[in-house]
């Protein structure tokens, strides 16, 4: 005879799996964040350094993808910015939005100044 999990255990498992989901997903060959907006990496950030060099006015134009330490898993890690806030990184590279992207699917920051690139899975 099979034993079934109580219904409360099933709900608890479902809640845990949804909390562990990343705020990032692949879409149309790039990584996207909230609202399916394209995410970018910056060549001047050194992968694995645990730092972002995009601060101040740079971060106004390229808002960082903020994160909680619990969101780090697999290829994703969390770095601490100069202001003490945490940012999500993919394969060691901090992730950013581009303030000029107006709608989901926009990739207007890809190749900007030859140092900004759409993040690719």
PDB file of C-alpha atoms in Angstrom:
ATOM      1  CA  UNK A   1       0.000   0.000   0.000  1.00  0.00           C
ATOM      2  CA  UNK A   2       1.355   3.434  -0.965  1.00  0.00           C
ATOM      3  CA  UNK A   3       1.796   6.112   1.631  1.00  0.00           C
ATOM      4  CA  UNK A   4       0.797   9.593   0.562  1.00  0.00           C
ATOM      5  CA  UNK A   5       2.248  12.831   1.835  1.00  0.00           C
ATOM      6  CA  UNK A   6      -0.174  14.892   3.826  1.00  0.00           C
ATOM      7  CA  UNK A   7      -1.578  17.793   1.824  1.00  0.00           C
ATOM      8  CA  UNK A   8       0.227  20.307   4.073  1.00  0.00           C
ATOM      9  CA  UNK A   9       3.571  18.723   3.161  1.00  0.00           C
ATOM     10  CA  UNK A  10       2.763  19.080  -0.539  1.00  0.00           C
ATOM     11  CA  UNK A  11       1.986  22.774  -0.084  1.00  0.00           C
ATOM     12  CA  UNK A  12       5.220  23.274   1.856  1.00  0.00           C
ATOM     13  CA  UNK A  13       7.240  21.627  -0.926  1.00  0.00           C
ATOM     14  CA  UNK A  14       5.555  23.795  -3.552  1.00  0.00           C
ATOM     15  CA  UNK A  15       6.288  26.947  -1.564  1.00  0.00           C
ATOM     16  CA  UNK A  16       9.965  26.018  -1.182  1.00  0.00           C
ATOM     17  CA  UNK A  17      10.409  25.366  -4.888  1.00  0.00           C
ATOM     18  CA  UNK A  18       8.853  28.687  -5.884  1.00  0.00           C
ATOM     19  CA  UNK A  19      11.027  30.615  -3.400  1.00  0.00           C
ATOM     20  CA  UNK A  20      14.172  29.042  -4.841  1.00  0.00           C
ATOM     21  CA  UNK A  21      13.409  30.220  -8.369  1.00  0.00           C
ATOM     22  CA  UNK A  22      15.864  32.669  -9.871  1.00  0.00           C
ATOM     23  CA  UNK A  23      14.711  36.170 -10.802  1.00  0.00           C
ATOM     24  CA  UNK A  24      16.469  35.507 -14.133  1.00  0.00           C
ATOM     25  CA  UNK A  25      15.409  33.349 -17.053  1.00  0.00           C
ATOM     26  CA  UNK A  26      16.580  32.811 -20.626  1.00  0.00           C
ATOM     27  CA  UNK A  27      14.399  34.313 -23.356  1.00  0.00           C
ATOM     28  CA  UNK A  28      15.176  34.796 -27.058  1.00  0.00           C
ATOM     29  CA  UNK A  29      18.848  33.907 -26.533  1.00  0.00           C
ATOM     30  CA  UNK A  30      19.516  36.342 -23.664  1.00  0.00           C
ATOM     31  CA  UNK A  31      18.934  36.484 -19.931  1.00  0.00           C
ATOM     32  CA  UNK A  32      16.017  38.592 -18.746  1.00  0.00           C
ATOM     33  CA  UNK A  33      14.936  39.809 -15.339  1.00  0.00           C
ATOM     34  CA  UNK A  34      11.783  41.433 -13.973  1.00  0.00           C
ATOM     35  CA  UNK A  35       9.219  42.256 -16.625  1.00  0.00           C
ATOM     36  CA  UNK A  36      11.230  40.203 -19.139  1.00  0.00           C
ATOM     37  CA  UNK A  37      13.705  43.071 -19.513  1.00  0.00           C
ATOM     38  CA  UNK A  38      17.119  42.242 -20.988  1.00  0.00           C
ATOM     39  CA  UNK A  39      20.062  41.894 -18.623  1.00  0.00           C
ATOM     40  CA  UNK A  40      23.598  43.004 -19.457  1.00  0.00           C
ATOM     41  CA  UNK A  41      27.203  42.447 -18.413  1.00  0.00           C
ATOM     42  CA  UNK A  42      29.995  45.017 -18.340  1.00  0.00           C
ATOM     43  CA  UNK A  43      33.468  44.175 -19.712  1.00  0.00           C
ATOM     44  CA  UNK A  44      35.158  46.238 -16.990  1.00  0.00           C
ATOM     45  CA  UNK A  45      33.741  43.950 -14.297  1.00  0.00           C
ATOM     46  CA  UNK A  46      36.164  41.119 -13.629  1.00  0.00           C
ATOM     47  CA  UNK A  47      34.423  37.744 -13.424  1.00  0.00           C
ATOM     48  CA  UNK A  48      34.829  36.227 -10.005  1.00  0.00           C
ATOM     49  CA  UNK A  49      36.097  39.432  -8.361  1.00  0.00           C
ATOM     50  CA  UNK A  50      32.899  39.746  -6.347  1.00  0.00           C
ATOM     51  CA  UNK A  51      32.743  43.452  -7.255  1.00  0.00           C
ATOM     52  CA  UNK A  52      30.937  45.785  -9.608  1.00  0.00           C
ATOM     53  CA  UNK A  53      32.832  48.733 -11.034  1.00  0.00           C
ATOM     54  CA  UNK A  54      29.588  50.349 -12.230  1.00  0.00           C
ATOM     55  CA  UNK A  55      28.640  52.731  -9.415  1.00  0.00           C
ATOM     56  CA  UNK A  56      27.261  56.285  -9.127  1.00  0.00           C
ATOM     57  CA  UNK A  57      26.122  57.714 -12.493  1.00  0.00           C
ATOM     58  CA  UNK A  58      27.004  54.443 -14.208  1.00  0.00           C
ATOM     59  CA  UNK A  59      24.511  52.590 -11.991  1.00  0.00           C
ATOM     60  CA  UNK A  60      21.859  55.203 -12.819  1.00  0.00           C
ATOM     61  CA  UNK A  61      22.134  54.325 -16.515  1.00  0.00           C
ATOM     62  CA  UNK A  62      22.803  50.637 -15.861  1.00  0.00           C
ATOM     63  CA  UNK A  63      20.697  49.711 -12.800  1.00  0.00           C
ATOM     64  CA  UNK A  64      22.078  46.613 -11.079  1.00  0.00           C
ATOM     65  CA  UNK A  65      19.924  43.526 -10.689  1.00  0.00           C
ATOM     66  CA  UNK A  66      19.602  43.552  -6.914  1.00  0.00           C
ATOM     67  CA  UNK A  67      19.554  40.212  -5.143  1.00  0.00           C
ATOM     68  CA  UNK A  68      19.233  38.416  -1.856  1.00  0.00           C
ATOM     69  CA  UNK A  69      21.991  35.984  -0.805  1.00  0.00           C
ATOM     70  CA  UNK A  70      19.464  33.122  -0.985  1.00  0.00           C
ATOM     71  CA  UNK A  71      19.267  33.608  -4.765  1.00  0.00           C
ATOM     72  CA  UNK A  72      22.806  32.315  -5.280  1.00  0.00           C
ATOM     73  CA  UNK A  73      22.927  28.830  -6.752  1.00  0.00           C
ATOM     74  CA  UNK A  74      24.473  27.103  -9.728  1.00  0.00           C
ATOM     75  CA  UNK A  75      25.844  29.694 -12.159  1.00  0.00           C
ATOM     76  CA  UNK A  76      24.411  32.540 -10.049  1.00  0.00           C
ATOM     77  CA  UNK A  77      26.251  34.253  -7.228  1.00  0.00           C
ATOM     78  CA  UNK A  78      25.661  37.364  -5.152  1.00  0.00           C
ATOM     79  CA  UNK A  79      28.175  40.191  -4.874  1.00  0.00           C
ATOM     80  CA  UNK A  80      28.223  43.108  -2.455  1.00  0.00           C
ATOM     81  CA  UNK A  81      28.295  46.523  -4.105  1.00  0.00           C
ATOM     82  CA  UNK A  82      30.234  49.551  -2.859  1.00  0.00           C
ATOM     83  CA  UNK A  83      27.014  50.875  -1.266  1.00  0.00           C
ATOM     84  CA  UNK A  84      26.612  47.632   0.706  1.00  0.00           C
ATOM     85  CA  UNK A  85      23.636  46.353  -1.336  1.00  0.00           C
ATOM     86  CA  UNK A  86      23.752  42.964  -3.006  1.00  0.00           C
ATOM     87  CA  UNK A  87      23.653  42.266  -6.740  1.00  0.00           C
ATOM     88  CA  UNK A  88      23.122  39.065  -8.689  1.00  0.00           C
ATOM     89  CA  UNK A  89      25.961  37.840 -10.926  1.00  0.00           C
ATOM     90  CA  UNK A  90      25.906  35.183 -13.657  1.00  0.00           C
ATOM     91  CA  UNK A  91      29.084  33.108 -14.003  1.00  0.00           C
ATOM     92  CA  UNK A  92      30.824  35.706 -11.853  1.00  0.00           C
ATOM     93  CA  UNK A  93      29.739  38.737 -13.924  1.00  0.00           C
ATOM     94  CA  UNK A  94      27.352  41.217 -12.260  1.00  0.00           C
ATOM     95  CA  UNK A  95      24.029  41.698 -14.073  1.00  0.00           C
ATOM     96  CA  UNK A  96      22.477  45.045 -15.003  1.00  0.00           C
ATOM     97  CA  UNK A  97      19.465  46.511 -16.777  1.00  0.00           C
ATOM     98  CA  UNK A  98      19.825  49.331 -19.339  1.00  0.00           C
ATOM     99  CA  UNK A  99      17.767  52.426 -18.588  1.00  0.00           C
ATOM    100  CA  UNK A 100      17.097  53.057 -22.297  1.00  0.00           C
ATOM    101  CA  UNK A 101      15.350  49.719 -22.879  1.00  0.00           C
ATOM    102  CA  UNK A 102      11.668  50.659 -22.990  1.00  0.00           C
ATOM    103  CA  UNK A 103       9.886  47.319 -23.343  1.00  0.00           C
ATOM    104  CA  UNK A 104      10.450  43.581 -22.983  1.00  0.00           C
ATOM    105  CA  UNK A 105      12.627  42.279 -25.789  1.00  0.00           C
ATOM    106  CA  UNK A 106      14.551  45.541 -26.240  1.00  0.00           C
ATOM    107  CA  UNK A 107      18.315  44.970 -26.435  1.00  0.00           C
ATOM    108  CA  UNK A 108      19.423  48.530 -27.176  1.00  0.00           C
ATOM    109  CA  UNK A 109      22.345  48.285 -24.748  1.00  0.00           C
ATOM    110  CA  UNK A 110      23.918  45.292 -26.505  1.00  0.00           C
ATOM    111  CA  UNK A 111      27.320  46.448 -27.769  1.00  0.00           C
ATOM    112  CA  UNK A 112      27.007  49.905 -26.176  1.00  0.00           C
ATOM    113  CA  UNK A 113      30.456  51.562 -26.196  1.00  0.00           C
ATOM    114  CA  UNK A 114      31.758  48.094 -27.078  1.00  0.00           C
ATOM    115  CA  UNK A 115      31.859  47.222 -23.344  1.00  0.00           C
ATOM    116  CA  UNK A 116      28.213  46.374 -22.559  1.00  0.00           C
ATOM    117  CA  UNK A 117      26.702  43.104 -23.768  1.00  0.00           C
ATOM    118  CA  UNK A 118      23.398  41.323 -23.443  1.00  0.00           C
ATOM    119  CA  UNK A 119      23.906  38.515 -20.938  1.00  0.00           C
ATOM    120  CA  UNK A 120      23.627  35.149 -22.676  1.00  0.00           C
ATOM    121  CA  UNK A 121      22.922  31.800 -21.081  1.00  0.00           C
TER     122      UNK A 121
END
